[in-house]
């Protein structure tokens, strides 16, 4: 029995879609969340900068006494997980592998689409893992840089969201994909719009698989809290922006006042 | 005669529209540009964070020996110019006042629209200055958070740009504005699309007035270079992103390889 919290972090609000699934799968686990709202988005930054910033976030969570960490951001997972693993000595999971596993189970024709930020697509990691996991698979990756700003603006179902999704995804549809992996934790917030555009293509949201993976990891390491249910969660941000609390409430169904931390000084 | 460069800075590529006008109005002046591409956009950040980041940028330019500074970002100008002025002892101009002057000259019916980032609109500065400058004016401000990501994506004239402009600007058109002030240095990059949406409303791009203002300031302070023409400009960024050089070429008409600087370490 270990009542220390799980640390979950992202560049902003995207990781909240992972928090939502962790709350469902592990209702007895406390959560400490960090959203780097002062420096979001990471998706257009270089690998070096992504690694530098995310090391600061990981060190902050460790200083708060977490027992395990979820990297709830595909950009960080695909660019910097190796570097983070070298300094983190507690169990840590990411969002790429679980998404690959879920998508591998979903495809029938082995023609798979992956969407994410520019940095995630540039890493080439999804392509590599999907081809290892599904022999003979054809993988098409597409960066969708406007999806994160649309989600941050709350335009997840209007005409601009549909038009943008049409442009980004139309190309993948023409290539004959039968499954589409959401390779960015922001994207599930606009999943209804994405599903409308792609029709009968199977849309894979990795968040559920990520939560299941953390459940296994806690059990294997004897780190389960033993509590039946807790609401003792803490949300940190690097900048106070009114939208964070709003999106937090929209995604998680209740208010959590976020606490601001000067992450550059914490280092 | 003073051949030291002028420092111009912005959160990313937006300030390049000001650089373009400065190059035209002051062809004999050297320019040092800084774009904070590692932490762009500032428009959704708090005033405190905007001030902290922009002080780092100003200190960097001063350490490089500039003789004058242009704050080529409306978000920084409207939130942090007072704080910057307290530490900067060389001539420094910003982009809000020149835009106000140009727009005051343009309006006939005294019903004025201003568009900018969330932080610029929140500052209330345009409204205050325009009402001082045009007695009896009615000013409507509107944040357009998706315009910056659209410009960064290069979608400045397609259907998504037009639809987005239609939603943001439709509201202002219904209120009877006769002039529209572009209160963000990114927006002139999509001026054709904006003009198409607003029809016969006068669209005011402050960059030209900013360049003229710097010309006056140099003359008044005896800081003119005396050169007829120079191409000796230097571009710094806080993160290497392939898009910066591309936008730089598109806006300025020639290639300038940007040099990366770790701005957090420079402080």
XYZ file of C-alpha atoms in Angstrom:
534
model
C 0.000 0.000 0.000
C 1.504 3.275 -1.109
C -0.603 6.415 -0.908
C 1.916 8.675 -2.669
C 0.450 10.286 -5.799
C 1.005 9.461 -9.460
C 2.612 12.331 -11.396
C 1.086 13.126 -14.790
C 2.406 15.904 -16.998
C 1.851 17.584 -20.324
C 2.625 20.828 -22.116
C -0.839 22.196 -21.291
C -4.391 20.867 -21.173
C -3.914 17.845 -23.473
C -2.797 15.488 -20.687
C -6.141 16.005 -18.976
C -7.626 13.462 -21.414
C -5.190 10.950 -19.865
C -6.041 12.124 -16.324
C -9.706 11.480 -17.117
C -9.000 7.835 -18.021
C -6.667 7.338 -15.023
C -9.404 8.618 -12.694
C -11.794 6.023 -14.159
C -9.341 3.100 -14.123
C -7.635 3.964 -10.811
C -10.194 5.826 -8.667
C -8.172 5.207 -5.484
C -4.972 6.883 -6.751
C -4.035 10.475 -5.945
C -2.783 12.519 -8.918
C -0.368 15.427 -9.220
C -0.681 17.073 -12.628
C 1.661 19.569 -14.249
C 0.706 21.547 -17.382
C 3.470 23.754 -18.827
C 1.020 26.470 -19.905
C 3.754 29.155 -19.969
C 5.616 27.395 -22.782
C 2.894 25.458 -24.637
C 2.964 24.319 -27.439
C 5.999 22.016 -27.593
C 4.900 20.490 -30.928
C 6.785 23.001 -33.087
C 9.931 23.092 -30.913
C 13.223 21.269 -31.483
C 14.057 17.953 -29.812
C 16.729 19.635 -27.698
C 14.320 22.228 -26.299
C 11.596 19.617 -25.693
C 14.060 17.498 -23.687
C 15.309 20.461 -21.660
C 11.819 21.668 -20.756
C 10.457 18.199 -19.961
C 13.393 17.364 -17.664
C 12.370 20.404 -15.593
C 8.807 19.069 -15.373
C 9.908 15.565 -14.352
C 12.227 16.945 -11.679
C 9.405 19.055 -10.299
C 7.101 16.037 -9.968
C 9.825 13.974 -8.294
C 10.448 16.821 -5.822
C 6.730 16.568 -4.940
C 7.142 12.892 -3.948
C 5.324 11.023 -6.723
C 5.647 7.212 -6.843
C 5.250 6.876 -10.631
C 5.024 9.152 -13.664
C 2.957 9.267 -16.848
C 4.376 11.345 -19.697
C 0.936 12.393 -20.975
C 2.231 14.104 -24.110
C 3.113 12.426 -27.390
C 5.588 15.127 -28.400
C 7.651 14.548 -25.237
C 7.138 10.761 -25.341
C 8.394 10.483 -28.912
C 11.267 12.962 -28.642
C 12.612 12.730 -25.100
C 11.478 9.561 -23.296
C 14.944 8.010 -23.592
C 16.619 11.028 -21.995
C 13.987 11.204 -19.236
C 14.418 7.491 -18.495
C 18.103 8.007 -17.782
C 17.360 10.359 -14.847
C 14.063 8.964 -13.539
C 14.456 6.036 -11.153
C 10.741 5.421 -10.410
C 8.290 3.626 -12.751
C 7.439 5.852 -15.713
C 5.198 5.248 -18.726
C 4.504 7.156 -21.867
C 1.742 7.387 -24.473
C 3.307 6.096 -27.699
C 3.612 2.330 -27.012
C 0.050 1.907 -25.644
C -1.345 3.759 -28.679
C 0.654 1.522 -31.020
C -0.678 -1.609 -29.273
C -4.301 -0.399 -29.445
C -3.975 0.569 -33.108
C -2.273 -2.693 -34.053
C -5.292 -4.538 -32.646
C -7.699 -2.288 -34.570
C -6.361 -2.412 -38.132
C -7.626 -5.013 -40.611
C -6.107 -3.893 -43.925
C -2.768 -2.865 -42.323
C -2.981 0.664 -43.764
C -2.710 2.946 -40.737
C -2.869 6.731 -40.334
C -1.153 8.556 -37.450
C -1.740 12.217 -36.634
C 0.268 14.327 -34.192
C 2.330 17.473 -33.800
C 5.216 18.321 -36.115
C 7.775 17.148 -33.544
C 5.995 13.827 -33.000
C 5.775 13.115 -36.729
C 9.406 14.203 -37.221
C 10.545 11.661 -34.596
C 9.391 8.783 -36.857
C 8.713 6.686 -33.761
C 5.117 5.709 -34.528
C 6.086 4.494 -37.964
C 8.922 2.433 -36.518
C 6.867 0.845 -33.715
C 3.762 0.217 -35.848
C 5.818 -1.558 -38.502
C 7.467 -3.714 -35.808
C 4.090 -4.485 -34.285
C 2.151 -5.126 -37.517
C 4.437 -6.855 -40.046
C 3.730 -5.625 -43.565
C 1.897 -2.520 -42.365
C 1.862 0.720 -44.359
C 1.907 3.764 -42.068
C 1.079 7.331 -43.122
C 1.901 10.113 -40.646
C 0.495 13.622 -40.842
C 1.231 16.656 -38.661
C -1.874 18.691 -37.759
C -0.410 21.841 -36.107
C -3.758 23.677 -35.949
C -5.592 21.039 -33.902
C -3.925 22.062 -30.596
C -4.775 25.792 -31.003
C -8.343 24.832 -32.016
C -8.736 22.751 -28.842
C -7.220 25.568 -26.750
C -9.752 27.973 -28.381
C -12.618 25.584 -27.640
C -13.491 25.277 -31.351
C -13.833 21.489 -31.378
C -17.024 21.001 -33.417
C -17.642 24.160 -35.485
C -17.202 24.763 -39.219
C -13.530 25.773 -38.880
C -12.726 22.572 -36.956
C -14.491 20.455 -39.608
C -12.843 22.293 -42.516
C -9.395 21.987 -40.897
C -9.934 18.289 -40.151
C -11.118 17.838 -43.741
C -7.881 19.277 -45.138
C -5.539 17.415 -42.779
C -7.352 14.070 -42.876
C -8.603 14.082 -46.481
C -5.138 13.155 -47.674
C -4.972 10.146 -45.309
C -8.447 8.964 -46.330
C -7.437 8.955 -50.000
C -4.530 6.666 -49.103
C -6.987 4.002 -47.890
C -6.354 3.941 -44.122
C -8.764 1.826 -42.069
C -7.587 3.106 -38.663
C -6.421 6.461 -37.359
C -4.226 6.790 -34.273
C -4.643 10.030 -32.294
C -0.949 10.679 -31.604
C -1.488 13.784 -29.461
C -3.297 13.956 -26.124
C -5.097 17.146 -27.183
C -6.881 15.444 -30.081
C -9.414 13.322 -28.133
C -11.048 16.615 -27.080
C -12.169 17.013 -30.708
C -12.804 13.310 -31.377
C -16.449 13.833 -32.454
C -15.377 16.178 -35.237
C -12.574 13.827 -36.328
C -14.968 10.846 -36.407
C -17.447 12.819 -38.507
C -14.746 13.536 -41.097
C -13.236 10.033 -41.311
C -16.530 8.112 -41.459
C -16.029 4.374 -40.911
C -12.289 4.558 -40.214
C -11.586 3.337 -36.657
C -10.323 6.204 -34.478
C -7.925 5.049 -31.731
C -7.588 7.149 -28.543
C -4.597 5.764 -26.579
C -5.595 7.303 -23.229
C -7.573 4.270 -22.058
C -4.679 1.917 -22.810
C -2.297 4.290 -21.011
C -4.434 4.142 -17.861
C -4.636 0.340 -18.005
C -0.858 0.203 -18.411
C -0.322 2.312 -15.294
C -2.672 0.017 -13.359
C -0.519 -2.983 -14.288
C 2.686 -1.116 -13.478
C 1.477 -0.166 -9.982
C 0.370 -3.736 -9.263
C 3.644 -5.252 -10.488
C 5.660 -2.840 -8.334
C 3.437 -3.133 -5.244
C 2.611 0.579 -5.428
C -1.211 0.504 -5.323
C -2.736 2.987 -2.894
C -5.245 0.564 -1.389
C -7.812 3.381 -1.222
C -11.179 2.718 -2.814
C -11.681 6.275 -3.963
C -9.945 9.643 -3.543
C -10.506 13.185 -4.753
C -7.151 14.369 -3.398
C -5.660 15.631 -6.664
C -3.429 18.662 -7.253
C -3.022 20.585 -10.508
C 0.027 22.754 -11.185
C 0.582 25.063 -14.154
C 3.543 27.241 -15.149
C 1.263 30.166 -16.025
C -2.130 31.229 -14.765
C -4.421 31.234 -17.762
C -8.185 31.376 -17.302
C -8.682 28.699 -19.972
C -6.872 25.941 -18.050
C -9.457 25.762 -15.282
C -12.267 25.876 -17.864
C -10.863 23.011 -19.950
C -10.078 21.100 -16.751
C -13.738 21.313 -15.747
C -14.937 20.415 -19.264
C -12.708 17.319 -19.502
C -12.850 16.117 -15.871
C -16.371 17.165 -14.944
C -15.414 19.177 -11.873
C -13.419 22.252 -10.863
C -9.819 21.955 -9.628
C -8.154 25.323 -9.007
C -4.678 25.077 -10.557
C -1.645 26.326 -8.603
C 0.997 28.359 -10.465
C 4.686 27.371 -10.232
C 7.712 29.193 -11.703
C 9.158 26.137 -13.461
C 12.325 27.840 -14.722
C 13.255 28.812 -11.174
C 12.451 25.344 -9.814
C 15.163 23.772 -11.924
C 26.897 58.961 -37.096
C 26.336 55.741 -35.141
C 26.699 52.424 -36.918
C 25.495 50.297 -33.993
C 22.432 48.211 -34.919
C 18.773 48.703 -34.025
C 17.364 45.866 -31.907
C 13.941 44.545 -32.924
C 12.238 41.732 -31.077
C 9.072 39.655 -31.043
C 7.781 36.346 -29.741
C 8.372 34.684 -33.113
C 7.951 35.583 -36.768
C 5.394 38.412 -36.346
C 7.979 41.154 -35.823
C 9.381 40.413 -39.265
C 6.526 42.513 -40.715
C 8.019 45.444 -38.763
C 11.551 44.555 -39.907
C 10.299 44.678 -43.488
C 9.064 48.279 -43.059
C 12.204 49.329 -41.164
C 14.363 48.002 -44.000
C 12.348 50.128 -46.445
C 12.304 53.312 -44.337
C 15.863 53.001 -42.967
C 17.931 51.093 -45.559
C 21.213 52.248 -43.976
C 20.511 50.843 -40.511
C 21.833 47.492 -39.302
C 19.259 45.307 -37.515
C 19.568 42.694 -34.799
C 16.355 40.674 -34.532
C 15.307 38.302 -31.768
C 12.340 35.916 -32.118
C 11.475 33.897 -28.992
C 10.462 30.828 -30.991
C 11.014 28.490 -28.016
C 8.217 30.136 -26.018
C 5.874 31.552 -28.696
C 2.953 32.398 -28.421
C 2.888 34.991 -25.627
C -0.704 36.041 -26.454
C -2.336 33.550 -24.098
C 0.140 34.056 -21.235
C -0.284 36.186 -18.089
C 1.074 39.725 -17.834
C 3.633 38.574 -15.253
C 5.063 35.891 -17.537
C 5.064 38.212 -20.569
C 7.075 40.799 -18.596
C 9.546 38.235 -17.290
C 10.222 36.729 -20.731
C 10.448 40.092 -22.529
C 12.939 41.484 -19.995
C 15.227 38.585 -20.932
C 14.899 39.506 -24.620
C 15.621 43.203 -24.025
C 18.666 42.393 -21.904
C 19.966 40.121 -24.639
C 19.699 42.874 -27.272
C 21.415 45.392 -24.980
C 24.244 42.914 -24.368
C 24.691 42.818 -28.170
C 25.269 46.596 -28.275
C 22.120 47.955 -29.923
C 21.589 51.743 -29.976
C 17.772 51.644 -29.960
C 15.018 49.050 -29.581
C 11.655 48.354 -31.235
C 9.255 46.167 -29.285
C 7.737 44.614 -32.413
C 4.993 42.731 -30.581
C 1.656 44.156 -29.492
C 1.239 41.667 -26.653
C 4.512 42.810 -25.064
C 3.909 46.481 -25.945
C 0.492 46.539 -24.297
C 1.357 44.441 -21.250
C 4.960 45.201 -20.374
C 6.251 48.380 -22.036
C 6.142 50.310 -18.747
C 8.232 47.679 -16.962
C 10.702 47.479 -19.863
C 11.048 51.291 -19.922
C 12.194 51.261 -16.308
C 15.271 49.155 -17.131
C 16.068 50.301 -20.688
C 18.138 53.491 -20.888
C 18.407 53.726 -24.696
C 15.630 54.978 -27.055
C 12.860 52.377 -27.303
C 9.575 52.404 -29.219
C 6.626 50.089 -29.335
C 3.787 49.285 -31.727
C 0.615 50.413 -29.920
C 0.885 54.228 -30.098
C 1.806 54.378 -33.822
C -1.131 52.085 -34.642
C -3.479 54.285 -32.613
C -2.294 57.403 -34.476
C -2.703 55.775 -37.897
C -6.162 54.454 -37.041
C -7.290 57.783 -35.586
C -6.453 59.391 -38.927
C -8.335 56.687 -40.830
C -11.722 56.577 -39.092
C -14.611 58.740 -40.312
C -17.593 57.460 -38.281
C -15.533 57.015 -35.083
C -16.559 53.364 -34.747
C -13.284 51.454 -34.615
C -12.455 47.747 -34.420
C -9.218 46.431 -32.898
C -8.042 42.836 -33.187
C -5.162 41.248 -31.282
C -4.172 38.418 -28.959
C -6.044 37.661 -25.746
C -3.380 39.401 -23.649
C -3.422 42.533 -25.831
C -7.205 42.822 -25.663
C -7.186 42.110 -21.903
C -4.766 45.038 -21.373
C -7.472 47.518 -22.519
C -4.725 49.811 -23.784
C -5.977 50.282 -27.356
C -9.416 51.226 -26.125
C -7.930 53.775 -23.690
C -5.551 55.392 -26.227
C -8.074 55.431 -29.112
C -10.679 57.147 -26.929
C -8.090 59.739 -25.849
C -7.029 60.248 -29.461
C -10.517 60.330 -31.038
C -12.971 62.021 -28.648
C -16.388 60.376 -28.808
C -15.019 57.201 -30.444
C -16.608 53.814 -29.899
C -13.996 51.049 -29.818
C -14.698 47.323 -30.118
C -11.856 44.910 -29.340
C -11.775 41.273 -30.324
C -9.193 38.582 -29.550
C -8.415 36.299 -32.507
C -6.252 33.536 -30.950
C -6.237 31.337 -34.063
C -4.719 33.950 -36.394
C -1.168 33.471 -35.042
C -1.213 29.659 -35.452
C -2.725 30.080 -38.943
C 0.133 32.410 -39.931
C 2.687 30.021 -38.408
C 1.086 27.186 -40.453
C 1.227 29.306 -43.604
C -2.567 29.104 -44.075
C -3.086 32.801 -44.795
C -5.501 32.705 -47.759
C -7.232 29.297 -47.781
C -10.805 28.359 -46.835
C -9.946 27.829 -43.146
C -8.339 31.287 -42.920
C -11.396 32.890 -44.550
C -13.885 30.967 -42.376
C -11.938 31.847 -39.203
C -11.701 35.512 -40.222
C -15.413 35.458 -41.011
C -16.280 34.258 -37.487
C -13.907 36.617 -35.652
C -14.592 39.696 -37.788
C -18.284 39.182 -38.594
C -19.163 40.354 -35.110
C -17.195 43.611 -35.553
C -18.721 44.250 -38.983
C -22.226 44.004 -37.537
C -21.294 46.702 -35.035
C -20.664 49.152 -37.881
C -16.886 49.688 -37.705
C -15.359 51.708 -40.552
C -11.726 50.960 -39.674
C -9.934 47.903 -38.331
C -6.615 48.159 -36.502
C -4.321 45.112 -36.805
C -3.169 44.948 -33.187
C -0.744 42.053 -33.650
C 2.380 42.025 -35.807
C 1.506 38.549 -37.130
C -1.733 39.733 -38.715
C -0.333 41.731 -41.684
C 0.913 38.390 -43.061
C -2.766 37.505 -43.701
C -3.916 41.011 -44.630
C -5.312 39.965 -48.042
C -7.671 37.481 -46.407
C -8.713 40.022 -43.757
C -9.401 42.672 -46.419
C -11.503 40.216 -48.408
C -13.698 39.548 -45.347
C -14.159 43.173 -44.207
C -14.884 44.679 -47.652
C -14.727 48.485 -47.599
C -13.609 48.809 -43.967
C -10.150 50.453 -43.824
C -7.534 47.996 -42.565
C -4.696 49.695 -40.630
C -1.265 47.994 -40.473
C 0.831 49.932 -37.898
C 4.222 48.628 -39.119
C 4.797 51.536 -41.522
C 4.090 54.124 -38.823
C 6.401 52.227 -36.449
C 9.269 52.462 -38.946
C 8.649 56.185 -39.517
C 8.637 56.709 -35.740
C 12.025 55.007 -35.387
C 13.425 57.208 -38.167
C 12.382 60.321 -36.226
C 13.746 58.933 -32.969
C 17.167 58.220 -34.486
C 17.347 61.690 -36.019
C 16.305 63.418 -32.793
C 18.925 61.497 -30.821
C 21.699 61.868 -33.393
C 21.861 58.098 -33.817
C 21.580 57.747 -37.614
C 24.105 55.346 -39.158
C 25.042 57.638 -42.062
C 25.250 54.572 -44.332
C 23.250 54.642 -47.528
C 22.463 50.957 -47.533
C 23.462 47.882 -45.518
C 22.622 44.198 -45.544
C 24.464 43.560 -42.286
C 21.558 42.143 -40.288
C 21.549 39.342 -37.713
C 18.612 37.145 -36.738
C 18.519 35.281 -33.407
C 15.915 32.757 -32.276
C 15.506 30.835 -29.007
C 14.733 27.610 -30.857
C 15.741 26.284 -34.252
C 12.536 25.689 -36.151
C 12.589 25.167 -39.893
C 9.589 27.495 -40.334
C 11.381 30.614 -39.060
C 13.798 30.786 -41.967
C 10.971 30.090 -44.418
C 8.727 32.862 -43.093
C 11.744 35.164 -42.902
C 12.369 34.627 -46.598
C 8.673 35.029 -47.484
C 8.306 38.310 -45.556
C 11.742 39.850 -46.257
C 12.391 38.509 -49.724
C 15.752 36.943 -48.947
C 17.349 34.259 -46.779
C 18.910 35.110 -43.393
C 20.075 32.021 -41.470
C 18.902 32.512 -37.881
C 21.306 31.833 -34.995
C 20.004 29.936 -31.967
C 20.491 31.346 -28.448
C 19.574 29.751 -25.096
C 17.652 32.746 -23.791
C 16.948 31.332 -20.306
C 20.675 30.862 -19.721
C 21.521 34.343 -21.047
C 19.549 36.042 -18.282
